[in-house]
XYZ file of C-alpha atoms in Angstrom:
329
model
C -12.890 11.559 5.158
C -11.781 12.905 8.578
C -13.477 11.598 11.733
C -13.517 13.568 15.015
C -10.587 11.518 16.320
C -8.595 11.939 13.100
C -9.316 15.684 13.085
C -7.933 16.079 16.608
C -4.899 13.975 15.780
C -4.285 15.896 12.550
C -4.481 19.235 14.349
C -1.969 18.065 16.930
C 0.363 16.810 14.211
C 0.039 20.057 12.265
C 0.820 22.141 15.346
C 3.818 19.919 16.091
C 5.058 20.416 12.541
C 4.683 24.198 12.893
C 6.669 24.189 16.131
C 9.401 21.964 14.717
C 9.822 24.074 11.602
C 9.896 27.231 13.729
C 12.680 25.629 15.763
C 14.676 24.816 12.630
C 13.764 21.118 12.500
C 12.958 20.198 8.906
C 11.978 16.585 8.270
C 11.819 16.986 4.508
C 9.331 17.871 1.760
C 6.372 16.170 3.479
C 6.819 18.007 6.783
C 3.403 19.434 7.667
C 1.776 18.165 4.462
C -1.695 16.545 4.821
C -1.985 12.978 3.518
C -5.017 10.689 3.169
C -4.774 6.938 3.715
C -6.865 4.211 2.122
C -9.082 2.259 4.499
C -7.057 -0.907 3.980
C -4.007 0.656 5.620
C -3.961 0.769 9.424
C -3.809 4.179 11.100
C -3.642 3.852 14.881
C -6.882 4.832 16.592
C -8.839 5.402 13.381
C -11.651 3.262 11.956
C -10.322 0.331 9.953
C -13.427 -1.047 8.266
C -11.796 -2.193 4.997
C -14.997 -0.897 3.391
C -16.963 -3.812 4.822
C -19.716 -4.402 7.364
C -17.582 -7.300 8.573
C -15.309 -4.733 10.228
C -17.918 -2.212 11.369
C -16.717 -0.553 14.563
C -13.173 -1.897 14.202
C -10.264 0.474 14.904
C -6.614 0.003 14.118
C -4.400 -0.588 17.142
C -1.161 0.586 15.516
C 0.117 2.295 12.395
C 0.986 0.340 9.299
C 4.712 0.574 8.555
C 4.095 2.932 5.623
C 2.042 5.255 7.854
C 4.749 5.178 10.516
C 7.293 6.266 7.926
C 5.067 9.089 6.725
C 4.757 10.350 10.280
C 8.539 10.205 10.688
C 8.774 12.362 7.569
C 6.486 14.901 9.254
C 3.356 14.209 7.202
C -0.022 14.961 8.766
C -2.453 12.035 8.433
C -5.883 13.629 8.199
C -8.066 10.540 7.799
C -8.888 7.376 5.895
C -10.454 7.173 2.452
C -13.123 4.956 0.927
C -12.074 1.646 -0.583
C -13.980 -0.844 -2.680
C -14.914 -3.551 -0.171
C -11.696 -5.362 0.822
C -10.010 -3.771 -2.209
C -11.626 -6.377 -4.456
C -12.969 -4.384 -7.390
C -11.950 -1.733 -9.938
C -14.918 0.645 -9.671
C -14.709 2.041 -6.121
C -18.485 2.051 -5.708
C -18.926 -1.026 -3.514
C -18.218 -0.011 0.060
C -20.066 -0.197 3.348
C -19.586 3.598 3.482
C -21.096 4.172 0.047
C -19.432 4.815 -3.307
C -16.431 7.010 -4.004
C -17.599 9.689 -6.436
C -15.567 11.293 -9.174
C -15.111 14.945 -8.123
C -15.086 16.089 -11.751
C -18.519 14.562 -12.355
C -20.150 13.111 -9.220
C -22.541 10.883 -11.167
C -19.520 8.972 -12.462
C -17.307 6.499 -10.630
C -13.929 7.402 -9.198
C -12.504 3.975 -10.064
C -11.046 1.515 -7.637
C -10.240 0.108 -5.509
C -8.448 3.199 -4.135
C -11.281 5.456 -5.287
C -11.496 7.534 -2.120
C -7.795 8.395 -2.211
C -7.996 9.392 -5.878
C -11.119 11.500 -5.305
C -9.548 13.246 -2.303
C -6.488 14.243 -4.338
C -8.495 15.256 -7.421
C -10.824 17.380 -5.281
C -7.893 19.186 -3.678
C -8.570 17.822 -0.195
C -4.998 16.533 0.039
C -2.013 16.811 -2.306
C -1.294 13.093 -2.007
C -2.748 9.912 -0.551
C -1.849 6.294 -0.006
C -3.688 3.544 -1.822
C -2.954 -0.060 -2.627
C -2.313 -1.644 -6.009
C -2.587 -5.339 -6.781
C -3.894 -5.199 -10.338
C -4.421 -1.494 -10.940
C -6.121 -0.265 -7.759
C -4.076 2.946 -7.593
C -3.551 3.521 -11.311
C -7.150 2.960 -12.415
C -8.745 5.592 -10.136
C -5.851 7.956 -10.825
C -6.606 7.721 -14.541
C -10.344 8.183 -14.038
C -9.843 11.195 -11.758
C -7.155 12.870 -13.841
C -4.272 12.625 -11.365
C -1.057 10.595 -11.072
C -0.993 7.068 -9.677
C 2.160 5.085 -8.979
C 2.732 1.417 -8.219
C 6.261 0.955 -6.805
C 8.319 -2.156 -7.429
C 7.132 -5.173 -5.468
C 8.477 -5.087 -1.928
C 9.896 -1.567 -2.131
C 7.214 -0.191 0.219
C 6.353 -2.373 3.213
C 2.843 -3.853 3.326
C 3.032 -4.631 7.058
C -0.206 -3.372 8.561
C -2.023 -3.350 5.221
C -5.055 -5.627 4.916
C -4.255 -8.026 2.067
C -6.103 -8.802 -1.107
C -3.477 -11.091 -2.623
C -0.254 -11.122 -0.575
C 1.843 -12.405 -3.480
C 0.838 -9.407 -5.589
C -0.084 -6.574 -3.188
C 1.697 -3.209 -3.269
C 1.241 0.045 -1.411
C 0.415 2.588 -4.112
C 0.698 6.371 -4.119
C -1.692 8.909 -5.632
C -0.724 12.529 -6.163
C -1.656 15.612 -8.117
C 1.516 15.136 -10.185
C 4.149 12.482 -10.786
C 6.583 14.621 -8.775
C 4.238 14.508 -5.785
C 4.123 10.717 -6.014
C 7.910 10.607 -6.151
C 8.253 12.729 -3.004
C 5.926 10.422 -1.093
C 7.659 7.254 -2.289
C 11.062 8.649 -1.333
C 9.752 9.377 2.162
C 8.429 5.823 2.391
C 11.713 4.340 1.173
C 14.521 6.614 2.355
C 17.019 3.815 1.711
C 16.346 4.264 -2.023
C 16.450 8.073 -2.083
C 18.966 9.629 -4.430
C 19.157 6.621 -6.740
C 18.232 8.531 -9.870
C 19.896 8.700 -13.241
C 22.196 11.686 -13.628
C 21.283 14.271 -16.243
C 22.188 13.020 -19.688
C 22.188 9.353 -18.696
C 20.647 7.099 -21.337
C 18.300 4.526 -19.867
C 17.311 1.246 -21.486
C 13.530 0.962 -21.745
C 11.547 -2.063 -22.884
C 8.478 -1.160 -24.938
C 5.871 -3.912 -24.934
C 4.443 -4.503 -28.367
C 0.757 -3.679 -28.596
C -1.594 -6.643 -28.809
C -5.363 -6.983 -29.235
C -5.537 -7.843 -25.528
C -3.570 -4.741 -24.552
C -4.429 -1.829 -26.865
C -2.784 1.564 -26.374
C -4.327 4.875 -27.389
C -2.176 6.471 -30.076
C -2.059 9.847 -28.290
C -0.725 8.194 -25.125
C 1.836 6.172 -27.079
C 3.036 9.270 -28.961
C 3.362 11.310 -25.771
C 5.318 8.545 -24.053
C 7.630 8.009 -27.009
C 8.433 11.730 -27.140
C 9.271 11.677 -23.431
C 11.644 8.761 -24.069
C 13.179 10.186 -27.218
C 16.682 10.479 -25.722
C 16.694 6.976 -24.268
C 17.330 3.516 -25.679
C 13.852 2.112 -26.335
C 13.668 -1.517 -27.430
C 10.529 -3.144 -28.776
C 9.758 -6.228 -26.696
C 7.379 -8.909 -27.981
C 4.807 -10.025 -25.464
C 3.504 -13.306 -26.763
C 3.006 -14.509 -23.206
C 0.687 -11.657 -22.186
C -2.446 -13.795 -22.219
C -0.783 -16.473 -20.116
C 0.535 -13.833 -17.721
C -2.953 -12.446 -17.279
C -4.370 -15.898 -16.589
C -1.623 -16.566 -14.038
C -2.266 -13.220 -12.361
C -5.982 -13.912 -12.038
C -5.404 -17.409 -10.693
C -3.021 -16.095 -8.025
C -5.133 -13.100 -7.065
C -8.447 -14.920 -6.969
C -7.179 -17.963 -5.086
C -5.444 -15.855 -2.449
C -8.388 -13.476 -2.098
C -10.778 -16.334 -1.464
C -8.361 -17.971 0.968
C -8.367 -14.799 3.066
C -12.164 -14.533 3.116
C -13.225 -18.199 3.027
C -14.446 -18.251 6.613
C -16.355 -14.991 6.218
C -17.995 -16.213 3.018
C -19.060 -19.374 4.824
C -20.143 -17.846 8.144
C -21.586 -14.421 7.282
C -22.120 -13.987 3.539
C -24.905 -11.507 4.285
C -22.379 -8.923 5.454
C -20.724 -8.681 2.031
C -21.736 -6.377 -0.770
C -23.553 -8.584 -3.277
C -21.103 -7.905 -6.109
C -18.040 -8.573 -3.968
C -19.610 -11.760 -2.596
C -20.272 -12.990 -6.122
C -16.682 -12.213 -7.096
C -15.393 -14.193 -4.113
C -17.648 -17.139 -4.874
C -16.399 -17.153 -8.442
C -12.844 -16.980 -7.120
C -13.498 -20.106 -5.058
C -13.844 -22.023 -8.324
C -10.410 -20.954 -9.582
C -8.471 -24.049 -10.571
C -4.790 -24.595 -11.155
C -3.151 -26.901 -13.645
C -2.002 -30.223 -12.162
C 1.684 -30.672 -11.502
C 3.688 -32.709 -14.019
C 3.157 -36.393 -13.523
C 0.684 -39.135 -14.318
C -2.637 -37.661 -15.499
C -5.426 -37.794 -12.953
C -9.167 -37.235 -13.005
C -10.707 -33.756 -12.935
C -9.322 -30.402 -14.014
C -6.939 -29.847 -11.144
C -7.435 -28.765 -7.544
C -9.168 -25.563 -6.613
C -6.462 -22.938 -6.408
C -7.581 -21.556 -3.048
C -7.441 -24.823 -1.119
C -3.717 -24.807 -0.333
C -3.688 -21.065 0.599
C -6.623 -21.673 2.961
C -4.787 -24.573 4.646
C -1.588 -22.528 4.855
C -3.347 -19.532 6.423
C -5.086 -21.677 9.022
C -2.060 -23.776 9.923
C 0.136 -20.697 10.326
C -2.413 -18.834 12.432
C -2.578 -15.977 9.922
C -6.291 -16.523 9.479
C -6.690 -15.308 13.051
C -4.389 -12.282 12.781
C -5.592 -8.708 12.915
C -5.258 -8.512 9.145
C -7.699 -11.345 8.489
C -10.068 -11.571 11.437
C -12.957 -9.273 12.204
C -14.963 -8.478 15.316
C -17.752 -10.948 15.957
C -20.778 -9.558 14.061
C -23.189 -12.388 14.898
C -24.981 -10.616 17.711
């Protein structure tokens, strides 16, 4: 995970933390604690490949906002971790750097797309790491590696400086050895929300989604969760719209993902991992229902077409979060 440049930077940060603590300066529970960062999140001066040959040799020019906040909290960034190429896959084994392996059984996958962050925590390399989570990319590898994964509420943690998969759905996720570790990291990322916890004895209202064939729950997990919520007001909530929600999620994610990569798919498809390229090509066929009005021919426009036009007209397609160094030579 660490590169020579990240090792030097981490050593300097660790020494600075030692000196500050010796001088009575305490920045909080992350002061001097090593943290890994997924290779979709910019760390100034470190490689920012997004797991893709499209960004080979690319380095971040500045810290993502979440990394900046970790540094302010005294955390020591020790390097970047493997991501499924462009964060577009749940297995973590499709990266220009090679697969993320499960430290408990290296022949098995770590999960994705934040597989490297999950593996680093599970292996004891770091107590916590940043990932991203659009549709499970922090929680899936956390589950497969036997650690805790947390997806904060949308917008709670800034995604500025994070390479997008689907901007309407992207989150910065946190992976830690325990849920408490995740909480400490999230509170450092969002100090404005710190301290907003229920007082002891407070009864919280919790909605419990009814199990459906599309969303089964293991009985042991359900029993454990219910016991943990025994003192709270748990209300069964029907989820008849779950299938429609899933379809809407996939339409949004796939259309936005293809919009971000449309030019790369057209110009240099050979630089993609074959599986990721196939996923993007399938995403290009995502269609949306027509707006209310007189019926027209066809099954609706391709969902990515408006996002592509919007990205190009706004100039975002040329920003540092979408463009890559010229790899044609």
